[in-house]
PDB file of C-alpha atoms and ligand atoms in Angstrom:
ATOM      1  CA  MET A   1      22.516  -5.141 -98.095  1.00 89.00           C
ATOM      2  CA  THR A   2      18.838  -5.076 -97.080  1.00 92.00           C
ATOM      3  CA  GLU A   3      16.577  -7.562 -95.207  1.00 93.00           C
ATOM      4  CA  ALA A   4      15.676  -9.245 -98.523  1.00 91.00           C
ATOM      5  CA  ASP A   5      19.396 -10.052 -98.839  1.00 93.00           C
ATOM      6  CA  LEU A   6      20.251 -11.063 -95.251  1.00 94.00           C
ATOM      7  CA  TYR A   7      16.872 -12.212 -93.545  1.00 96.00           C
ATOM      8  CA  ILE A   8      14.387 -14.821 -93.691  1.00 96.00           C
ATOM      9  CA  GLN A   9      10.826 -14.182 -92.324  1.00 96.00           C
ATOM     10  CA  TYR A  10       9.734 -16.674 -89.528  1.00 96.00           C
ATOM     11  CA  LYS A  11       6.372 -16.287 -87.962  1.00 96.00           C
ATOM     12  CA  GLY A  12       6.272 -12.627 -88.860  1.00 95.00           C
ATOM     13  CA  ILE A  13       9.762 -11.852 -87.736  1.00 96.00           C
ATOM     14  CA  TYR A  14      12.994 -11.197 -89.500  1.00 97.00           C
ATOM     15  CA  LEU A  15      16.013 -13.744 -88.746  1.00 97.00           C
ATOM     16  CA  PRO A  16      19.423 -13.714 -90.051  1.00 96.00           C
ATOM     17  CA  SER A  17      19.532 -16.336 -92.723  1.00 96.00           C
ATOM     18  CA  LEU A  18      23.255 -17.202 -91.944  1.00 93.00           C
ATOM     19  CA  VAL A  19      22.234 -18.900 -88.648  1.00 94.00           C
ATOM     20  CA  HIS A  20      18.544 -19.874 -89.457  1.00 96.00           C
ATOM     21  CA  THR A  21      17.777 -22.235 -92.007  1.00 94.00           C
ATOM     22  CA  ALA A  22      14.448 -23.872 -92.904  1.00 93.00           C
ATOM     23  CA  TYR A  23      16.153 -27.331 -91.717  1.00 92.00           C
ATOM     24  CA  SER A  24      17.195 -25.739 -88.343  1.00 93.00           C
ATOM     25  CA  LEU A  25      13.938 -24.212 -87.778  1.00 95.00           C
ATOM     26  CA  LYS A  26      12.132 -27.582 -88.396  1.00 95.00           C
ATOM     27  CA  GLN A  27      14.503 -29.245 -86.048  1.00 93.00           C
ATOM     28  CA  TYR A  28      13.766 -26.390 -83.462  1.00 95.00           C
ATOM     29  CA  GLU A  29      10.046 -27.121 -83.790  1.00 96.00           C
ATOM     30  CA  GLU A  30      10.321 -30.820 -83.287  1.00 95.00           C
ATOM     31  CA  PHE A  31      12.867 -30.535 -80.321  1.00 96.00           C
ATOM     32  CA  ILE A  32      11.930 -32.565 -77.506  1.00 96.00           C
ATOM     33  CA  PHE A  33      12.742 -31.069 -74.109  1.00 97.00           C
ATOM     34  CA  ARG A  34      13.300 -32.820 -70.650  1.00 98.00           C
ATOM     35  CA  PRO A  35      12.162 -31.567 -67.403  1.00 98.00           C
ATOM     36  CA  ASP A  36      15.640 -31.030 -65.999  1.00 98.00           C
ATOM     37  CA  ASP A  37      16.718 -28.826 -69.193  1.00 98.00           C
ATOM     38  CA  ILE A  38      17.695 -25.063 -68.397  1.00 98.00           C
ATOM     39  CA  ILE A  39      16.734 -22.530 -71.015  1.00 98.00           C
ATOM     40  CA  ILE A  40      18.323 -19.068 -71.092  1.00 98.00           C
ATOM     41  CA  ALA A  41      15.803 -16.729 -72.994  1.00 98.00           C
ATOM     42  CA  THR A  42      16.695 -13.386 -74.122  1.00 98.00           C
ATOM     43  CA  TYR A  43      16.048 -10.709 -76.730  1.00 98.00           C
ATOM     44  CA  PRO A  44      19.382 -10.146 -78.284  1.00 98.00           C
ATOM     45  CA  LYS A  45      21.994  -8.023 -76.448  1.00 98.00           C
ATOM     46  CA  SER A  46      20.230  -8.399 -73.182  1.00 98.00           C
ATOM     47  CA  GLY A  47      22.947 -10.711 -71.255  1.00 98.00           C
ATOM     48  CA  THR A  48      22.828 -13.872 -73.091  1.00 98.00           C
ATOM     49  CA  THR A  49      26.737 -14.579 -73.285  1.00 98.00           C
ATOM     50  CA  TRP A  50      26.962 -13.476 -69.685  1.00 98.00           C
ATOM     51  CA  MET A  51      24.327 -15.944 -68.569  1.00 98.00           C
ATOM     52  CA  GLN A  52      25.964 -18.628 -70.840  1.00 98.00           C
ATOM     53  CA  GLU A  53      28.979 -18.318 -68.489  1.00 98.00           C
ATOM     54  CA  ILE A  54      27.279 -18.065 -65.290  1.00 98.00           C
ATOM     55  CA  VAL A  55      24.754 -21.170 -65.688  1.00 98.00           C
ATOM     56  CA  PRO A  56      27.432 -23.815 -66.512  1.00 98.00           C
ATOM     57  CA  LEU A  57      29.556 -22.431 -63.647  1.00 98.00           C
ATOM     58  CA  VAL A  58      26.503 -22.698 -61.204  1.00 98.00           C
ATOM     59  CA  VAL A  59      25.684 -26.151 -62.529  1.00 98.00           C
ATOM     60  CA  SER A  60      29.113 -27.375 -62.265  1.00 98.00           C
ATOM     61  CA  GLY A  61      29.519 -25.984 -58.592  1.00 98.00           C
ATOM     62  CA  GLY A  62      32.206 -23.691 -59.862  1.00 98.00           C
ATOM     63  CA  ASP A  63      34.335 -26.094 -61.921  1.00 98.00           C
ATOM     64  CA  PRO A  64      35.604 -23.936 -64.875  1.00 97.00           C
ATOM     65  CA  GLU A  65      36.201 -26.685 -67.064  1.00 97.00           C
ATOM     66  CA  SER A  66      33.347 -26.163 -69.555  1.00 96.00           C
ATOM     67  CA  VAL A  67      33.652 -22.382 -69.634  1.00 97.00           C
ATOM     68  CA  GLU A  68      37.442 -22.879 -70.448  1.00 97.00           C
ATOM     69  CA  SER A  69      37.218 -25.555 -73.141  1.00 97.00           C
ATOM     70  CA  LEU A  70      33.782 -25.069 -74.880  1.00 96.00           C
ATOM     71  CA  PRO A  71      32.722 -22.055 -76.781  1.00 97.00           C
ATOM     72  CA  ASN A  72      29.578 -20.269 -75.359  1.00 97.00           C
ATOM     73  CA  TRP A  73      27.495 -21.398 -78.577  1.00 96.00           C
ATOM     74  CA  ASP A  74      28.476 -25.075 -77.834  1.00 96.00           C
ATOM     75  CA  ARG A  75      28.346 -25.166 -74.113  1.00 97.00           C
ATOM     76  CA  VAL A  76      24.862 -23.566 -74.051  1.00 98.00           C
ATOM     77  CA  PRO A  77      23.735 -23.774 -77.536  1.00 97.00           C
ATOM     78  CA  TRP A  78      20.843 -21.764 -79.129  1.00 97.00           C
ATOM     79  CA  LEU A  79      18.068 -24.098 -80.044  1.00 96.00           C
ATOM     80  CA  GLU A  80      16.986 -22.422 -83.156  1.00 96.00           C
ATOM     81  CA  ILE A  81      20.253 -22.016 -85.075  1.00 95.00           C
ATOM     82  CA  HIS A  82      21.669 -24.228 -87.796  1.00 91.00           C
ATOM     83  CA  GLN A  83      25.056 -24.726 -86.000  1.00 88.00           C
ATOM     84  CA  THR A  84      23.219 -26.527 -83.290  1.00 91.00           C
ATOM     85  CA  SER A  85      21.920 -28.897 -85.756  1.00 83.00           C
ATOM     86  CA  ASP A  86      25.437 -30.719 -85.681  1.00 80.00           C
ATOM     87  CA  LEU A  87      25.522 -31.114 -81.911  1.00 87.00           C
ATOM     88  CA  ALA A  88      24.129 -34.525 -80.463  1.00 90.00           C
ATOM     89  CA  LEU A  89      21.854 -32.849 -78.133  1.00 94.00           C
ATOM     90  CA  SER A  90      19.953 -35.981 -77.007  1.00 92.00           C
ATOM     91  CA  LYS A  91      23.272 -37.502 -76.010  1.00 94.00           C
ATOM     92  CA  ARG A  92      24.196 -34.592 -73.629  1.00 95.00           C
ATOM     93  CA  PRO A  93      24.150 -35.360 -69.880  1.00 95.00           C
ATOM     94  CA  PRO A  94      21.708 -33.534 -67.665  1.00 97.00           C
ATOM     95  CA  PRO A  95      21.215 -30.909 -67.123  1.00 98.00           C
ATOM     96  CA  ARG A  96      21.236 -29.824 -70.796  1.00 98.00           C
ATOM     97  CA  MET A  97      21.572 -26.121 -71.196  1.00 98.00           C
ATOM     98  CA  PHE A  98      20.113 -23.967 -74.048  1.00 98.00           C
ATOM     99  CA  ALA A  99      19.675 -20.576 -75.187  1.00 98.00           C
ATOM    100  CA  THR A 100      16.977 -18.898 -77.284  1.00 98.00           C
ATOM    101  CA  HIS A 101      16.452 -15.482 -78.670  1.00 98.00           C
ATOM    102  CA  PHE A 102      12.824 -16.615 -79.529  1.00 98.00           C
ATOM    103  CA  HIS A 103       9.522 -15.004 -78.227  1.00 98.00           C
ATOM    104  CA  HIS A 104       7.603 -17.064 -75.793  1.00 98.00           C
ATOM    105  CA  ASN A 105       4.918 -17.986 -78.336  1.00 97.00           C
ATOM    106  CA  MET A 106       7.510 -19.171 -80.762  1.00 97.00           C
ATOM    107  CA  MET A 107       8.595 -22.051 -78.310  1.00 98.00           C
ATOM    108  CA  PRO A 108       8.011 -25.650 -79.665  1.00 97.00           C
ATOM    109  CA  PRO A 109       5.055 -27.696 -78.522  1.00 98.00           C
ATOM    110  CA  SER A 110       7.369 -29.857 -76.345  1.00 98.00           C
ATOM    111  CA  PHE A 111       8.492 -26.863 -74.205  1.00 98.00           C
ATOM    112  CA  PHE A 112       4.800 -26.252 -73.156  1.00 98.00           C
ATOM    113  CA  GLU A 113       4.319 -29.937 -72.206  1.00 97.00           C
ATOM    114  CA  VAL A 114       7.460 -30.526 -70.459  1.00 98.00           C
ATOM    115  CA  LYS A 115       7.791 -26.966 -68.834  1.00 98.00           C
ATOM    116  CA  PRO A 116      11.772 -26.770 -68.194  1.00 98.00           C
ATOM    117  CA  LYS A 117      13.248 -24.184 -66.219  1.00 98.00           C
ATOM    118  CA  VAL A 118      13.814 -20.818 -67.823  1.00 98.00           C
ATOM    119  CA  ILE A 119      16.018 -17.970 -66.988  1.00 98.00           C
ATOM    120  CA  TYR A 120      14.686 -15.018 -68.716  1.00 98.00           C
ATOM    121  CA  VAL A 121      17.284 -12.079 -68.709  1.00 98.00           C
ATOM    122  CA  MET A 122      16.024  -8.435 -69.596  1.00 98.00           C
ATOM    123  CA  ARG A 123      17.827  -5.148 -70.263  1.00 98.00           C
ATOM    124  CA  ASN A 124      16.892  -1.512 -70.610  1.00 98.00           C
ATOM    125  CA  PRO A 125      15.766  -1.472 -74.089  1.00 98.00           C
ATOM    126  CA  LYS A 126      17.711   1.729 -74.721  1.00 98.00           C
ATOM    127  CA  ASP A 127      20.891  -0.089 -73.789  1.00 98.00           C
ATOM    128  CA  VAL A 128      19.680  -3.145 -75.875  1.00 98.00           C
ATOM    129  CA  PHE A 129      19.165  -0.743 -78.824  1.00 98.00           C
ATOM    130  CA  THR A 130      22.768   0.887 -78.320  1.00 98.00           C
ATOM    131  CA  SER A 131      24.483  -2.639 -77.953  1.00 98.00           C
ATOM    132  CA  SER A 132      22.600  -3.706 -80.981  1.00 97.00           C
ATOM    133  CA  PHE A 133      23.308  -0.718 -83.204  1.00 97.00           C
ATOM    134  CA  HIS A 134      27.117  -1.109 -82.587  1.00 96.00           C
ATOM    135  CA  PHE A 135      26.899  -4.854 -82.921  1.00 94.00           C
ATOM    136  CA  ASN A 136      25.196  -4.648 -86.266  1.00 93.00           C
ATOM    137  CA  GLY A 137      27.931  -2.403 -87.536  1.00 90.00           C
ATOM    138  CA  MET A 138      30.470  -5.282 -86.809  1.00 90.00           C
ATOM    139  CA  THR A 139      28.711  -8.162 -88.501  1.00 91.00           C
ATOM    140  CA  THR A 140      28.054  -9.172 -92.132  1.00 90.00           C
ATOM    141  CA  PHE A 141      24.924 -11.147 -91.439  1.00 92.00           C
ATOM    142  CA  LEU A 142      22.831  -8.208 -89.930  1.00 94.00           C
ATOM    143  CA  VAL A 143      21.504  -5.213 -91.934  1.00 92.00           C
ATOM    144  CA  ASN A 144      23.622  -2.349 -91.144  1.00 91.00           C
ATOM    145  CA  GLU A 145      23.671   0.071 -93.937  1.00 87.00           C
ATOM    146  CA  MET A 146      21.301   2.471 -92.287  1.00 91.00           C
ATOM    147  CA  SER A 147      21.463   5.416 -90.109  1.00 95.00           C
ATOM    148  CA  GLN A 148      20.958   5.299 -86.314  1.00 97.00           C
ATOM    149  CA  SER A 149      17.591   7.089 -86.783  1.00 96.00           C
ATOM    150  CA  GLU A 150      16.412   4.650 -89.313  1.00 96.00           C
ATOM    151  CA  TYR A 151      17.520   1.708 -87.153  1.00 96.00           C
ATOM    152  CA  LEU A 152      15.858   3.023 -84.198  1.00 98.00           C
ATOM    153  CA  LYS A 153      12.437   3.264 -86.155  1.00 97.00           C
ATOM    154  CA  LYS A 154      12.858  -0.201 -87.254  1.00 97.00           C
ATOM    155  CA  PHE A 155      13.810  -1.284 -83.714  1.00 98.00           C
ATOM    156  CA  LEU A 156      10.886   0.582 -82.345  1.00 98.00           C
ATOM    157  CA  GLU A 157       8.543  -0.776 -84.858  1.00 97.00           C
ATOM    158  CA  GLY A 158       9.591  -4.350 -84.100  1.00 97.00           C
ATOM    159  CA  LYS A 159      11.020  -4.645 -87.586  1.00 96.00           C
ATOM    160  CA  ALA A 160      14.656  -5.388 -86.600  1.00 96.00           C
ATOM    161  CA  ALA A 161      15.918  -8.991 -86.481  1.00 97.00           C
ATOM    162  CA  TYR A 162      14.087 -11.067 -83.689  1.00 98.00           C
ATOM    163  CA  GLY A 163      11.144  -8.741 -83.859  1.00 98.00           C
ATOM    164  CA  SER A 164       9.776  -6.395 -81.240  1.00 98.00           C
ATOM    165  CA  TRP A 165      11.746  -6.059 -77.862  1.00 98.00           C
ATOM    166  CA  PHE A 166       8.211  -5.010 -76.322  1.00 98.00           C
ATOM    167  CA  ASP A 167       6.516  -8.126 -77.470  1.00 98.00           C
ATOM    168  CA  HIS A 168       9.450 -10.330 -76.463  1.00 98.00           C
ATOM    169  CA  VAL A 169       9.679  -8.933 -72.924  1.00 98.00           C
ATOM    170  CA  LYS A 170       5.730  -9.036 -72.565  1.00 98.00           C
ATOM    171  CA  GLY A 171       5.415 -12.479 -73.931  1.00 98.00           C
ATOM    172  CA  TRP A 172       7.848 -13.928 -71.448  1.00 98.00           C
ATOM    173  CA  LEU A 173       6.554 -11.934 -68.536  1.00 98.00           C
ATOM    174  CA  ASN A 174       3.053 -13.440 -69.408  1.00 97.00           C
ATOM    175  CA  ALA A 175       4.349 -16.889 -69.482  1.00 97.00           C
ATOM    176  CA  GLU A 176       2.047 -19.438 -67.692  1.00 92.00           C
ATOM    177  CA  ASP A 177       3.785 -21.597 -65.063  1.00 88.00           C
ATOM    178  CA  LYS A 178       5.683 -18.690 -63.619  1.00 91.00           C
ATOM    179  CA  GLU A 179       7.242 -20.980 -60.941  1.00 93.00           C
ATOM    180  CA  ASN A 180       9.413 -22.275 -63.830  1.00 97.00           C
ATOM    181  CA  VAL A 181      10.645 -19.035 -64.861  1.00 98.00           C
ATOM    182  CA  MET A 182      13.317 -16.862 -63.232  1.00 98.00           C
ATOM    183  CA  TYR A 183      13.323 -13.148 -64.393  1.00 98.00           C
ATOM    184  CA  ILE A 184      16.389 -11.173 -63.883  1.00 98.00           C
ATOM    185  CA  ALA A 185      17.635  -7.890 -65.375  1.00 98.00           C
ATOM    186  CA  TYR A 186      21.163  -7.227 -66.706  1.00 98.00           C
ATOM    187  CA  GLU A 187      21.011  -4.027 -64.385  1.00 98.00           C
ATOM    188  CA  GLU A 188      20.497  -6.279 -61.363  1.00 98.00           C
ATOM    189  CA  MET A 189      23.556  -8.417 -62.236  1.00 98.00           C
ATOM    190  CA  ILE A 190      25.615  -5.287 -62.746  1.00 98.00           C
ATOM    191  CA  THR A 191      24.495  -3.965 -59.320  1.00 98.00           C
ATOM    192  CA  ASP A 192      25.224  -7.118 -57.420  1.00 98.00           C
ATOM    193  CA  LEU A 193      26.605 -10.064 -59.496  1.00 98.00           C
ATOM    194  CA  LYS A 194      27.071 -12.204 -56.244  1.00 98.00           C
ATOM    195  CA  ASP A 195      23.429 -11.857 -55.190  1.00 98.00           C
ATOM    196  CA  SER A 196      22.466 -12.734 -58.781  1.00 98.00           C
ATOM    197  CA  VAL A 197      24.601 -15.976 -58.965  1.00 98.00           C
ATOM    198  CA  SER A 198      23.131 -16.832 -55.464  1.00 98.00           C
ATOM    199  CA  ARG A 199      19.391 -16.336 -56.768  1.00 98.00           C
ATOM    200  CA  ILE A 200      20.405 -18.529 -59.900  1.00 98.00           C
ATOM    201  CA  SER A 201      21.752 -21.181 -57.874  1.00 98.00           C
ATOM    202  CA  ARG A 202      18.690 -21.350 -55.587  1.00 98.00           C
ATOM    203  CA  PHE A 203      16.400 -21.270 -58.780  1.00 98.00           C
ATOM    204  CA  LEU A 204      18.462 -24.231 -60.333  1.00 98.00           C
ATOM    205  CA  GLU A 205      18.307 -26.002 -56.923  1.00 98.00           C
ATOM    206  CA  LYS A 206      22.063 -26.200 -56.818  1.00 97.00           C
ATOM    207  CA  PRO A 207      23.124 -24.676 -53.625  1.00 96.00           C
ATOM    208  CA  LEU A 208      26.577 -23.220 -53.511  1.00 98.00           C
ATOM    209  CA  ASP A 209      28.760 -22.178 -50.530  1.00 98.00           C
ATOM    210  CA  ALA A 210      29.527 -18.454 -50.307  1.00 98.00           C
ATOM    211  CA  ASP A 211      33.225 -18.955 -51.571  1.00 98.00           C
ATOM    212  CA  ILE A 212      32.072 -20.648 -54.731  1.00 98.00           C
ATOM    213  CA  VAL A 213      29.545 -17.929 -55.325  1.00 98.00           C
ATOM    214  CA  GLU A 214      32.160 -15.515 -55.090  1.00 98.00           C
ATOM    215  CA  LYS A 215      34.563 -17.377 -57.366  1.00 98.00           C
ATOM    216  CA  ILE A 216      31.867 -17.679 -59.960  1.00 98.00           C
ATOM    217  CA  ALA A 217      30.877 -13.857 -59.761  1.00 98.00           C
ATOM    218  CA  ASP A 218      34.633 -12.894 -60.102  1.00 98.00           C
ATOM    219  CA  ARG A 219      35.083 -15.054 -63.126  1.00 98.00           C
ATOM    220  CA  CYS A 220      31.989 -13.596 -64.791  1.00 98.00           C
ATOM    221  CA  LEU A 221      32.905  -9.920 -64.254  1.00 98.00           C
ATOM    222  CA  PHE A 222      33.185  -8.186 -67.593  1.00 98.00           C
ATOM    223  CA  LYS A 223      36.894  -7.609 -67.424  1.00 98.00           C
ATOM    224  CA  ASN A 224      37.502 -11.342 -66.593  1.00 98.00           C
ATOM    225  CA  MET A 225      35.102 -12.388 -69.196  1.00 98.00           C
ATOM    226  CA  LYS A 226      36.593 -10.538 -71.785  1.00 97.00           C
ATOM    227  CA  GLN A 227      39.798 -12.542 -71.343  1.00 96.00           C
ATOM    228  CA  ASN A 228      38.191 -15.826 -71.989  1.00 97.00           C
ATOM    229  CA  ASN A 229      38.610 -17.003 -75.651  1.00 96.00           C
ATOM    230  CA  MET A 230      35.709 -19.391 -75.207  1.00 97.00           C
ATOM    231  CA  SER A 231      33.247 -16.444 -74.506  1.00 96.00           C
ATOM    232  CA  ASN A 232      34.616 -13.358 -76.213  1.00 96.00           C
ATOM    233  CA  TYR A 233      33.791 -14.579 -79.716  1.00 94.00           C
ATOM    234  CA  SER A 234      37.371 -14.316 -80.825  1.00 93.00           C
ATOM    235  CA  ALA A 235      36.976 -17.759 -82.192  1.00 91.00           C
ATOM    236  CA  VAL A 236      34.507 -16.488 -84.939  1.00 90.00           C
ATOM    237  CA  PRO A 237      36.056 -15.589 -88.270  1.00 87.00           C
ATOM    238  CA  GLU A 238      36.530 -11.775 -88.831  1.00 86.00           C
ATOM    239  CA  GLU A 239      34.432 -12.003 -92.224  1.00 83.00           C
ATOM    240  CA  PHE A 240      31.276 -12.705 -90.127  1.00 87.00           C
ATOM    241  CA  MET A 241      32.174 -10.587 -87.036  1.00 88.00           C
ATOM    242  CA  GLY A 242      34.742  -7.915 -87.206  1.00 83.00           C
ATOM    243  CA  GLN A 243      36.300  -7.455 -83.904  1.00 83.00           C
ATOM    244  CA  ALA A 244      39.035  -5.678 -85.338  1.00 82.00           C
ATOM    245  CA  LYS A 245      36.519  -2.755 -85.399  1.00 80.00           C
ATOM    246  CA  LEU A 246      35.012  -3.327 -82.121  1.00 91.00           C
ATOM    247  CA  ASP A 247      34.816  -6.092 -79.344  1.00 95.00           C
ATOM    248  CA  PHE A 248      31.891  -8.172 -78.789  1.00 95.00           C
ATOM    249  CA  LEU A 249      32.262  -7.603 -75.255  1.00 96.00           C
ATOM    250  CA  ARG A 250      32.048  -3.814 -75.947  1.00 97.00           C
ATOM    251  CA  LYS A 251      31.556  -1.926 -72.845  1.00 98.00           C
ATOM    252  CA  GLY A 252      29.331  -4.005 -70.385  1.00 98.00           C
ATOM    253  CA  ILE A 253      27.855  -0.986 -68.627  1.00 98.00           C
ATOM    254  CA  VAL A 254      24.261   0.296 -67.822  1.00 98.00           C
ATOM    255  CA  GLY A 255      23.325   3.582 -69.393  1.00 98.00           C
ATOM    256  CA  ASP A 256      25.588   3.762 -72.456  1.00 98.00           C
ATOM    257  CA  TRP A 257      22.536   4.802 -74.556  1.00 98.00           C
ATOM    258  CA  LYS A 258      23.259   8.263 -73.024  1.00 98.00           C
ATOM    259  CA  ASN A 259      26.407   8.518 -75.266  1.00 98.00           C
ATOM    260  CA  LEU A 260      24.269   7.570 -78.476  1.00 98.00           C
ATOM    261  CA  LEU A 261      20.884   8.608 -78.378  1.00 98.00           C
ATOM    262  CA  THR A 262      19.870  12.322 -79.217  1.00 98.00           C
ATOM    263  CA  ASP A 263      17.337  14.222 -77.079  1.00 98.00           C
ATOM    264  CA  ALA A 264      14.596  13.857 -79.803  1.00 98.00           C
ATOM    265  CA  GLU A 265      15.480   9.998 -80.089  1.00 98.00           C
ATOM    266  CA  VAL A 266      15.135   9.607 -76.279  1.00 98.00           C
ATOM    267  CA  GLU A 267      11.772  11.386 -76.429  1.00 98.00           C
ATOM    268  CA  LEU A 268      10.504   9.161 -79.077  1.00 98.00           C
ATOM    269  CA  PHE A 269      11.832   6.034 -77.482  1.00 98.00           C
ATOM    270  CA  ASP A 270      10.003   7.209 -73.981  1.00 98.00           C
ATOM    271  CA  ALA A 271       6.761   7.999 -75.683  1.00 98.00           C
ATOM    272  CA  ILE A 272       6.497   4.523 -77.430  1.00 98.00           C
ATOM    273  CA  TYR A 273       7.840   2.651 -74.289  1.00 98.00           C
ATOM    274  CA  GLN A 274       5.234   4.213 -72.109  1.00 98.00           C
ATOM    275  CA  ASN A 275       2.670   3.483 -74.481  1.00 98.00           C
ATOM    276  CA  LYS A 276       3.581  -0.270 -75.325  1.00 98.00           C
ATOM    277  CA  MET A 277       4.390  -0.950 -71.556  1.00 98.00           C
ATOM    278  CA  LYS A 278       1.445   1.032 -69.990  1.00 97.00           C
ATOM    279  CA  ASP A 279      -0.328  -2.314 -68.931  1.00 96.00           C
ATOM    280  CA  VAL A 280       2.863  -4.020 -67.518  1.00 98.00           C
ATOM    281  CA  LYS A 281       2.863  -4.414 -63.902  1.00 95.00           C
ATOM    282  CA  TYR A 282       6.401  -5.795 -63.540  1.00 97.00           C
ATOM    283  CA  GLU A 283       8.805  -3.263 -61.724  1.00 97.00           C
ATOM    284  CA  PHE A 284      11.713  -3.316 -64.131  1.00 98.00           C
ATOM    285  CA  ALA A 285      15.111  -2.550 -62.763  1.00 97.00           C
ATOM    286  CA  TRP A 286      15.728   0.339 -64.811  1.00 97.00           C
ATOM    287  CA  ASP A 287      12.651   2.402 -64.472  1.00 89.00           C
TER     288      ASP A 287
HETATM  289  S1  PPS B   1      23.849 -11.638 -78.136  1.00 66.74           S
HETATM  290  O1  PPS B   1      24.699 -11.211 -79.448  1.00 66.74           O
HETATM  291  O2  PPS B   1      22.516 -11.402 -78.229  1.00 66.74           O
HETATM  292  O3  PPS B   1      24.370 -13.116 -77.686  1.00 66.74           O
HETATM  293  O4  PPS B   1      24.388 -10.448 -77.138  1.00 66.74           O
HETATM  294  P1  PPS B   1      24.389 -10.604 -75.707  1.00 66.74           P
HETATM  295  O5  PPS B   1      25.313 -11.562 -74.997  1.00 66.74           O
HETATM  296  O6  PPS B   1      22.982 -10.891 -75.111  1.00 66.74           O
HETATM  297  O7  PPS B   1      24.622  -9.125 -75.172  1.00 66.74           O
HETATM  298  C1  PPS B   1      25.853  -8.549 -75.328  1.00 66.74           C
HETATM  299  C2  PPS B   1      25.998  -7.443 -74.299  1.00 66.74           C
HETATM  300  O8  PPS B   1      26.350  -7.864 -73.019  1.00 66.74           O
HETATM  301  C3  PPS B   1      27.441  -7.577 -72.522  1.00 66.74           C
HETATM  302  N1  PPS B   1      28.006  -8.481 -71.641  1.00 66.74           N
HETATM  303  C4  PPS B   1      28.468  -8.107 -70.329  1.00 66.74           C
HETATM  304  N2  PPS B   1      28.240  -7.026 -69.570  1.00 66.74           N
HETATM  305  C5  PPS B   1      28.655  -6.988 -68.327  1.00 66.74           C
HETATM  306  N3  PPS B   1      29.320  -8.048 -67.776  1.00 66.74           N
HETATM  307  C6  PPS B   1      29.601  -9.100 -68.328  1.00 66.74           C
HETATM  308  N4  PPS B   1      30.224 -10.162 -67.814  1.00 66.74           N
HETATM  309  C7  PPS B   1      29.242  -9.154 -69.923  1.00 66.74           C
HETATM  310  N5  PPS B   1      29.222 -10.183 -70.823  1.00 66.74           N
HETATM  311  C8  PPS B   1      28.606  -9.613 -71.824  1.00 66.74           C
HETATM  312  C9  PPS B   1      28.201  -7.204 -73.663  1.00 66.74           C
HETATM  313  O9  PPS B   1      29.349  -6.554 -73.633  1.00 66.74           O
HETATM  314  C10 PPS B   1      27.164  -6.491 -74.660  1.00 66.74           C
HETATM  315  O10 PPS B   1      26.740  -5.282 -74.172  1.00 66.74           O
HETATM  316  P2  PPS B   1      27.509  -3.793 -74.693  1.00 66.74           P
HETATM  317  O11 PPS B   1      26.625  -2.856 -74.177  1.00 66.74           O
HETATM  318  O12 PPS B   1      27.493  -3.968 -76.072  1.00 66.74           O
HETATM  319  O13 PPS B   1      28.819  -3.997 -74.093  1.00 66.74           O
END
């Protein structure tokens, strides 16, 4: 199936219509933030699910109740998807935690007035592409009937679902009110998860003892999260996400692009990356 069959266009980018409806997008635009809300913002496949595990554990001081009883999309719902429309978000106790895959300039008006805290997670785009290519193949709601090179072209041109990785990252890096945004890379979390959890706890003004940080980091290791049925998407019906073929928590490593991209694809990727990111001063963990 093609983009015309599976996607809607919203503000110039493709979104899967299974999870984004005119109704959910209107609700999203009218959403009223609170100053103590916490937003996890990511381009897809950058570490959203991982952060949907870490942040509730930090907020609860290490109490695993919510990560053991609520699926990740319920404990930290995506603001823009229609499944979220059924959740009584205004009745949630503070701090409310949300995720979004949307670009900075697509955030609703209330976001810019209230300025809640944002954790922006980034990942090497070659690994994002790799994870995304495999993920597309296991879903029925993303366009996947194309070759790797065709998908790479779309990804690099910003014509994949959720738009351009380059625009997403640059938009969030250029956010005003940077004191409300914490930037963290998937690669930093792989290198030192305890340090990442500590940084997150300081940013959220939720100081934690070293033993709690250690417990949270241990629970959030790939091998342990994979066993958590509230985080490994095993609750999603096979007709939408075919985990008989491949696990959602697939490999959880840095550099898997080396097993997928050809030399010519790497060359193309690098040339476009260098051109698109030439004015960006941020030092990325993968450079
Ligand atoms: S989504 O669909 O946008 O919500 O996907 P997202 O959660 O952002 O990204 C999925 C990738 O993150 C990996 N992942 C982890 N890696 C290491 N440790 C932990 N705990 C972890 N949790 C999720 C997941 O395996 C996907 O990456 P790949 O490369 O496909 O394995």
